[in-house]
């Protein structure tokens, strides 16, 4: 692994792989949370399955947390290295003209998403880890015998400040994905006859998923 990360191509490739993995996670995370808009029971059942099935808990979750941390750390490493390289070339050929605002500001949209992830882990993931692995309650049940997941999710979206922060973060998520989606496929070497179609799919993904998350947050705020 360290060999790959010694070259800029290797670092970009590793960054692209972590990005592709996180975009697959985001799609499943969106699908599960969208369920909560249509059926509290279905959301509770799927959340309990995901929250107790050993492959998800002990294999996929550690891989996901590693993927999130790796993506952010590598993002900073690449930004620092690019910044050093860029200062010279930009002056010469007016780099601003050749790149989009989104691509020049990936570090800032990334930082906004990192701030969101910190709040989000405080809101959802840490309480989940506390209930299941510190208090040892894997039942997922409230005192009244009902599953707790839907009620906990709705409760989080009562406060308008949290809803506002989440929605602002989802706008930055869209800006990050608008450049990141296609750049990840490019760095992973996907340059073929499907690239044009992939570009269109990438734009749709970058707009629909964050908009969908905004809808979920607003839906629970106005329907609790
Ligand atoms: C309205 C939008 C969202 C809702 C309602 C939501 C809900 C949740 C819930 C309930 C959990 C705890 C799951 C568990 O640990 O069992 C969770 C965890 C997590 N969320 Fe979200 N989420 C939203 C948006 C996002 C976004 C946009 C991202 C990424 C940019 C994200 C990344 C994560 C990660 C990495 C975890 C921890 C891993 C996991 O346990 O699944 N979430 N979220």
mmCIF file of C-alpha atoms and ligand atoms in Angstrom:
data_model
loop_
_atom_site.group_PDB
_atom_site.id
_atom_site.type_symbol
_atom_site.label_atom_id
_atom_site.label_comp_id
_atom_site.label_asym_id
_atom_site.label_seq_id
_atom_site.Cartn_x
_atom_site.Cartn_y
_atom_site.Cartn_z
ATOM 1 C CA UNK A 1 0.000 0.000 0.000
ATOM 2 C CA UNK A 2 2.690 2.504 1.014
ATOM 3 C CA UNK A 3 4.476 1.877 -2.365
ATOM 4 C CA UNK A 4 1.356 3.022 -4.280
ATOM 5 C CA UNK A 5 1.039 6.133 -2.088
ATOM 6 C CA UNK A 6 4.589 7.225 -2.908
ATOM 7 C CA UNK A 7 3.657 8.297 -6.423
ATOM 8 C CA UNK A 8 1.157 11.060 -7.279
ATOM 9 C CA UNK A 9 -0.633 8.689 -9.706
ATOM 10 C CA UNK A 10 -0.827 6.068 -6.954
ATOM 11 C CA UNK A 11 -2.197 8.603 -4.476
ATOM 12 C CA UNK A 12 -4.798 9.841 -6.989
ATOM 13 C CA UNK A 13 -5.798 6.227 -7.748
ATOM 14 C CA UNK A 14 -6.169 5.370 -4.036
ATOM 15 C CA UNK A 15 -8.141 8.595 -3.533
ATOM 16 C CA UNK A 16 -10.414 7.671 -6.459
ATOM 17 C CA UNK A 17 -11.006 4.146 -5.063
ATOM 18 C CA UNK A 18 -11.983 5.551 -1.625
ATOM 19 C CA UNK A 19 -14.261 8.085 -3.379
ATOM 20 C CA UNK A 20 -15.973 5.348 -5.440
ATOM 21 C CA UNK A 21 -16.492 3.265 -2.264
ATOM 22 C CA UNK A 22 -17.972 6.249 -0.372
ATOM 23 C CA UNK A 23 -20.289 7.035 -3.299
ATOM 24 C CA UNK A 24 -21.630 3.440 -3.186
ATOM 25 C CA UNK A 25 -22.097 3.852 0.615
ATOM 26 C CA UNK A 26 -23.926 7.163 0.062
ATOM 27 C CA UNK A 27 -26.344 5.513 -2.390
ATOM 28 C CA UNK A 28 -27.290 2.755 0.111
ATOM 29 C CA UNK A 29 -27.385 5.250 2.984
ATOM 30 C CA UNK A 30 -29.727 7.463 0.957
ATOM 31 C CA UNK A 31 -31.976 4.503 0.038
ATOM 32 C CA UNK A 32 -32.284 3.387 3.689
ATOM 33 C CA UNK A 33 -32.985 6.888 4.996
ATOM 34 C CA UNK A 34 -35.459 7.616 2.181
ATOM 35 C CA UNK A 35 -37.416 4.583 3.475
ATOM 36 C CA UNK A 36 -38.100 6.603 6.647
ATOM 37 C CA UNK A 37 -40.212 9.021 4.575
ATOM 38 C CA UNK A 38 -42.504 6.248 3.292
ATOM 39 C CA UNK A 39 -42.697 3.671 6.113
ATOM 40 C CA UNK A 40 -41.552 3.923 9.748
ATOM 41 C CA UNK A 41 -41.878 0.113 10.088
ATOM 42 C CA UNK A 42 -39.796 -0.642 6.993
ATOM 43 C CA UNK A 43 -37.131 1.870 8.151
ATOM 44 C CA UNK A 44 -37.088 0.297 11.631
ATOM 45 C CA UNK A 45 -36.773 -3.248 10.241
ATOM 46 C CA UNK A 46 -33.950 -2.352 7.820
ATOM 47 C CA UNK A 47 -32.133 -0.242 10.442
ATOM 48 C CA UNK A 48 -32.315 -3.101 12.953
ATOM 49 C CA UNK A 49 -31.005 -5.580 10.360
ATOM 50 C CA UNK A 50 -28.131 -3.236 9.369
ATOM 51 C CA UNK A 51 -27.470 -2.433 13.018
ATOM 52 C CA UNK A 52 -27.205 -6.075 14.158
ATOM 53 C CA UNK A 53 -26.084 -8.159 11.108
ATOM 54 C CA UNK A 54 -22.451 -9.143 11.908
ATOM 55 C CA UNK A 55 -21.109 -8.624 8.340
ATOM 56 C CA UNK A 56 -22.319 -4.988 8.391
ATOM 57 C CA UNK A 57 -21.280 -4.317 11.971
ATOM 58 C CA UNK A 58 -17.884 -6.059 12.158
ATOM 59 C CA UNK A 59 -16.726 -6.053 8.487
ATOM 60 C CA UNK A 60 -18.379 -3.268 6.470
ATOM 61 C CA UNK A 61 -18.575 -0.639 9.264
ATOM 62 C CA UNK A 62 -14.800 -0.745 10.086
ATOM 63 C CA UNK A 63 -14.033 -0.654 6.331
ATOM 64 C CA UNK A 64 -16.400 2.336 5.969
ATOM 65 C CA UNK A 65 -14.885 4.256 8.873
ATOM 66 C CA UNK A 66 -11.383 3.532 7.457
ATOM 67 C CA UNK A 67 -12.611 4.691 4.008
ATOM 68 C CA UNK A 68 -13.973 7.961 5.441
ATOM 69 C CA UNK A 69 -10.755 8.718 7.397
ATOM 70 C CA UNK A 70 -8.489 7.657 4.466
ATOM 71 C CA UNK A 71 -10.448 9.870 2.018
ATOM 72 C CA UNK A 72 -10.141 12.963 4.222
ATOM 73 C CA UNK A 73 -6.472 12.442 5.126
ATOM 74 C CA UNK A 74 -5.503 11.721 1.492
ATOM 75 C CA UNK A 75 -7.577 14.753 0.439
ATOM 76 C CA UNK A 76 -5.407 16.987 2.644
ATOM 77 C CA UNK A 77 -2.157 15.294 1.492
ATOM 78 C CA UNK A 78 -3.072 15.754 -2.186
ATOM 79 C CA UNK A 79 -4.175 19.376 -1.602
ATOM 80 C CA UNK A 80 -0.897 20.285 0.135
ATOM 81 C CA UNK A 81 1.167 18.578 -2.615
ATOM 82 C CA UNK A 82 -0.938 20.152 -5.387
ATOM 83 C CA UNK A 83 -0.717 23.571 -3.766
ATOM 84 C CA UNK A 84 3.098 23.363 -3.794
ATOM 85 C CA UNK A 85 3.069 22.283 -7.471
ATOM 86 C CA UNK A 86 0.293 24.718 -8.456
ATOM 87 C CA UNK A 87 1.763 28.010 -7.268
ATOM 88 C CA UNK A 88 4.305 27.895 -10.105
ATOM 89 C CA UNK A 89 2.058 26.633 -12.979
ATOM 90 C CA UNK A 90 -1.000 28.839 -12.182
ATOM 91 C CA UNK A 91 1.060 32.009 -12.431
ATOM 92 C CA UNK A 92 2.263 30.902 -15.871
ATOM 93 C CA UNK A 93 -0.945 29.719 -17.519
ATOM 94 C CA UNK A 94 -3.803 31.278 -15.577
ATOM 95 C CA UNK A 95 -5.064 27.937 -14.201
ATOM 96 C CA UNK A 96 -8.299 29.546 -13.048
ATOM 97 C CA UNK A 97 -9.477 29.806 -16.655
ATOM 98 C CA UNK A 98 -9.030 26.042 -17.232
ATOM 99 C CA UNK A 99 -10.827 24.644 -14.208
ATOM 100 C CA UNK A 100 -14.271 24.876 -12.593
ATOM 101 C CA UNK A 101 -14.919 26.564 -9.236
ATOM 102 C CA UNK A 102 -15.871 23.117 -7.872
ATOM 103 C CA UNK A 103 -12.530 21.554 -8.875
ATOM 104 C CA UNK A 104 -10.483 24.470 -7.472
ATOM 105 C CA UNK A 105 -12.387 24.357 -4.168
ATOM 106 C CA UNK A 106 -12.663 20.595 -3.460
ATOM 107 C CA UNK A 107 -10.761 21.119 -0.198
ATOM 108 C CA UNK A 108 -13.363 23.626 1.053
ATOM 109 C CA UNK A 109 -16.415 21.564 0.067
ATOM 110 C CA UNK A 110 -14.545 18.589 1.594
ATOM 111 C CA UNK A 111 -14.005 20.503 4.842
ATOM 112 C CA UNK A 112 -17.712 21.372 4.973
ATOM 113 C CA UNK A 113 -18.566 17.664 4.557
ATOM 114 C CA UNK A 114 -16.008 16.754 7.263
ATOM 115 C CA UNK A 115 -17.658 19.249 9.660
ATOM 116 C CA UNK A 116 -21.028 17.659 8.798
ATOM 117 C CA UNK A 117 -19.675 14.127 9.413
ATOM 118 C CA UNK A 118 -18.441 15.223 12.881
ATOM 119 C CA UNK A 119 -21.922 16.588 13.771
ATOM 120 C CA UNK A 120 -23.575 13.566 12.147
ATOM 121 C CA UNK A 121 -21.462 11.060 14.079
ATOM 122 C CA UNK A 122 -22.326 12.978 17.276
ATOM 123 C CA UNK A 123 -26.020 12.844 16.328
ATOM 124 C CA UNK A 124 -26.372 9.255 15.122
ATOM 125 C CA UNK A 125 -23.280 7.053 15.074
ATOM 126 C CA UNK A 126 -21.857 7.646 18.579
ATOM 127 C CA UNK A 127 -25.303 7.162 20.273
ATOM 128 C CA UNK A 128 -25.624 3.952 18.212
ATOM 129 C CA UNK A 129 -22.201 2.693 19.349
ATOM 130 C CA UNK A 130 -22.993 3.708 22.954
ATOM 131 C CA UNK A 131 -26.377 1.907 23.053
ATOM 132 C CA UNK A 132 -25.134 -1.276 21.381
ATOM 133 C CA UNK A 133 -21.533 -1.710 22.505
ATOM 134 C CA UNK A 134 -21.210 0.283 25.757
ATOM 135 C CA UNK A 135 -24.672 -0.291 27.243
ATOM 136 C CA UNK A 136 -24.844 -3.672 25.439
ATOM 137 C CA UNK A 137 -28.470 -3.267 24.314
ATOM 138 C CA UNK A 138 -28.713 -4.959 20.886
ATOM 139 C CA UNK A 139 -32.537 -5.269 21.066
ATOM 140 C CA UNK A 140 -33.179 -1.920 19.337
ATOM 141 C CA UNK A 141 -36.348 -1.648 21.418
ATOM 142 C CA UNK A 142 -37.827 1.249 23.411
ATOM 143 C CA UNK A 143 -39.522 0.666 26.818
ATOM 144 C CA UNK A 144 -42.861 0.343 24.964
ATOM 145 C CA UNK A 145 -41.451 -2.582 22.938
ATOM 146 C CA UNK A 146 -41.336 -0.580 19.663
ATOM 147 C CA UNK A 147 -38.137 -0.241 17.622
ATOM 148 C CA UNK A 148 -36.282 3.021 18.468
ATOM 149 C CA UNK A 149 -34.671 3.955 15.093
ATOM 150 C CA UNK A 150 -37.509 5.936 13.436
ATOM 151 C CA UNK A 151 -38.348 7.811 16.653
ATOM 152 C CA UNK A 152 -34.659 8.706 17.216
ATOM 153 C CA UNK A 153 -34.303 9.918 13.622
ATOM 154 C CA UNK A 154 -37.462 12.081 13.792
ATOM 155 C CA UNK A 155 -36.331 13.508 17.133
ATOM 156 C CA UNK A 156 -33.037 14.684 15.592
ATOM 157 C CA UNK A 157 -34.831 16.808 12.988
ATOM 158 C CA UNK A 158 -36.985 18.792 15.473
ATOM 159 C CA UNK A 159 -34.323 21.506 15.889
ATOM 160 C CA UNK A 160 -34.334 23.903 12.932
ATOM 161 C CA UNK A 161 -30.607 24.763 13.474
ATOM 162 C CA UNK A 162 -29.635 21.105 12.910
ATOM 163 C CA UNK A 163 -31.844 20.891 9.809
ATOM 164 C CA UNK A 164 -30.285 24.127 8.471
ATOM 165 C CA UNK A 165 -26.707 22.886 9.095
ATOM 166 C CA UNK A 166 -27.485 19.514 7.464
ATOM 167 C CA UNK A 167 -29.039 21.181 4.389
ATOM 168 C CA UNK A 168 -26.104 23.623 3.989
ATOM 169 C CA UNK A 169 -23.724 20.621 4.229
ATOM 170 C CA UNK A 170 -25.739 18.781 1.549
ATOM 171 C CA UNK A 171 -25.269 21.761 -0.826
ATOM 172 C CA UNK A 172 -21.488 21.453 -0.309
ATOM 173 C CA UNK A 173 -21.848 17.683 -0.827
ATOM 174 C CA UNK A 174 -23.422 18.425 -4.236
ATOM 175 C CA UNK A 175 -20.591 20.844 -5.172
ATOM 176 C CA UNK A 176 -18.015 18.218 -4.081
ATOM 177 C CA UNK A 177 -19.681 15.437 -6.064
ATOM 178 C CA UNK A 178 -20.216 17.611 -9.189
ATOM 179 C CA UNK A 179 -16.438 17.532 -9.729
ATOM 180 C CA UNK A 180 -15.543 14.493 -7.594
ATOM 181 C CA UNK A 181 -17.768 11.899 -9.296
ATOM 182 C CA UNK A 182 -16.232 12.176 -12.774
ATOM 183 C CA UNK A 183 -12.752 13.004 -11.504
ATOM 184 C CA UNK A 184 -12.782 9.761 -9.460
ATOM 185 C CA UNK A 185 -13.700 7.670 -12.500
ATOM 186 C CA UNK A 186 -11.059 9.483 -14.554
ATOM 187 C CA UNK A 187 -8.339 8.889 -11.911
ATOM 188 C CA UNK A 188 -9.421 5.248 -11.716
ATOM 189 C CA UNK A 189 -8.727 5.061 -15.456
ATOM 190 C CA UNK A 190 -12.339 4.744 -16.670
ATOM 191 C CA UNK A 191 -11.814 6.530 -19.983
ATOM 192 C CA UNK A 192 -13.811 4.734 -22.712
ATOM 193 C CA UNK A 193 -16.966 4.882 -24.835
ATOM 194 C CA UNK A 194 -19.110 4.956 -21.663
ATOM 195 C CA UNK A 195 -17.368 8.073 -20.309
ATOM 196 C CA UNK A 196 -19.921 10.446 -21.878
ATOM 197 C CA UNK A 197 -22.851 8.531 -20.339
ATOM 198 C CA UNK A 198 -21.006 8.305 -17.023
ATOM 199 C CA UNK A 199 -20.544 12.103 -17.058
ATOM 200 C CA UNK A 200 -24.326 12.542 -17.363
ATOM 201 C CA UNK A 201 -24.977 9.959 -14.628
ATOM 202 C CA UNK A 202 -22.365 11.676 -12.436
ATOM 203 C CA UNK A 203 -24.083 15.054 -12.727
ATOM 204 C CA UNK A 204 -27.486 13.477 -11.944
ATOM 205 C CA UNK A 205 -26.018 11.615 -8.923
ATOM 206 C CA UNK A 206 -24.319 14.793 -7.645
ATOM 207 C CA UNK A 207 -27.620 16.717 -7.703
ATOM 208 C CA UNK A 208 -30.288 14.082 -6.913
ATOM 209 C CA UNK A 209 -28.618 12.431 -3.853
ATOM 210 C CA UNK A 210 -27.886 15.676 -1.911
ATOM 211 C CA UNK A 211 -31.318 17.094 -2.906
ATOM 212 C CA UNK A 212 -32.848 13.825 -1.661
ATOM 213 C CA UNK A 213 -31.046 14.173 1.682
ATOM 214 C CA UNK A 214 -32.336 17.784 1.954
ATOM 215 C CA UNK A 215 -35.867 16.470 1.290
ATOM 216 C CA UNK A 216 -35.501 13.765 4.015
ATOM 217 C CA UNK A 217 -34.287 16.316 6.605
ATOM 218 C CA UNK A 218 -37.055 18.834 5.776
ATOM 219 C CA UNK A 219 -39.721 16.077 5.637
ATOM 220 C CA UNK A 220 -38.913 14.922 9.182
ATOM 221 C CA UNK A 221 -38.722 18.497 10.468
ATOM 222 C CA UNK A 222 -42.179 19.367 9.171
ATOM 223 C CA UNK A 223 -43.744 15.969 9.975
ATOM 224 C CA UNK A 224 -42.634 15.165 13.509
HETATM 225 C C1 LIG B 1 -30.926 13.302 6.008
HETATM 226 C C2 LIG B 1 -29.790 12.718 5.807
HETATM 227 C C3 LIG B 1 -29.217 11.599 6.669
HETATM 228 C C4 LIG B 1 -29.806 10.816 7.630
HETATM 229 C C5 LIG B 1 -31.248 10.843 8.127
HETATM 230 C C6 LIG B 1 -28.786 9.903 8.138
HETATM 231 C C7 LIG B 1 -28.991 8.971 9.154
HETATM 232 C C8 LIG B 1 -27.995 8.190 9.721
HETATM 233 C C9 LIG B 1 -28.211 7.227 10.789
HETATM 234 C C10 LIG B 1 -29.548 6.898 11.436
HETATM 235 C C11 LIG B 1 -26.990 6.672 11.092
HETATM 236 C C12 LIG B 1 -26.670 5.611 12.176
HETATM 237 C C13 LIG B 1 -26.656 4.281 11.493
HETATM 238 C C14 LIG B 1 -26.034 3.222 12.385
HETATM 239 O O1 LIG B 1 -24.894 3.414 12.811
HETATM 240 O O2 LIG B 1 -26.669 2.242 12.622
HETATM 241 C C15 LIG B 1 -26.026 7.280 10.198
HETATM 242 C C16 LIG B 1 -24.678 6.944 10.164
HETATM 243 C C17 LIG B 1 -23.781 7.435 9.221
HETATM 244 N N1 LIG B 1 -24.033 8.398 8.253
HETATM 245 FE FE1 LIG B 1 -25.822 9.264 7.884
HETATM 246 N N2 LIG B 1 -27.596 10.118 7.460
HETATM 247 C C18 LIG B 1 -27.817 11.153 6.560
HETATM 248 C C19 LIG B 1 -26.897 11.719 5.672
HETATM 249 C C20 LIG B 1 -25.578 11.309 5.575
HETATM 250 C C21 LIG B 1 -24.613 11.845 4.611
HETATM 251 C C22 LIG B 1 -24.919 12.924 3.575
HETATM 252 C C23 LIG B 1 -23.422 11.214 4.821
HETATM 253 C C24 LIG B 1 -22.094 11.379 4.110
HETATM 254 C C25 LIG B 1 -21.684 12.483 3.538
HETATM 255 C C26 LIG B 1 -23.648 10.275 5.927
HETATM 256 C C27 LIG B 1 -22.673 9.468 6.446
HETATM 257 C C28 LIG B 1 -22.871 8.581 7.514
HETATM 258 C C29 LIG B 1 -21.831 7.698 8.037
HETATM 259 C C30 LIG B 1 -20.416 7.575 7.491
HETATM 260 C C31 LIG B 1 -22.405 6.985 9.116
HETATM 261 C C32 LIG B 1 -21.712 5.966 10.057
HETATM 262 C C33 LIG B 1 -21.702 4.636 9.463
HETATM 263 C C34 LIG B 1 -22.965 3.895 9.671
HETATM 264 O O3 LIG B 1 -23.144 3.513 10.776
HETATM 265 O O4 LIG B 1 -23.721 3.672 8.709
HETATM 266 N N3 LIG B 1 -24.963 10.364 6.373
HETATM 267 N N4 LIG B 1 -26.656 8.206 9.383
#
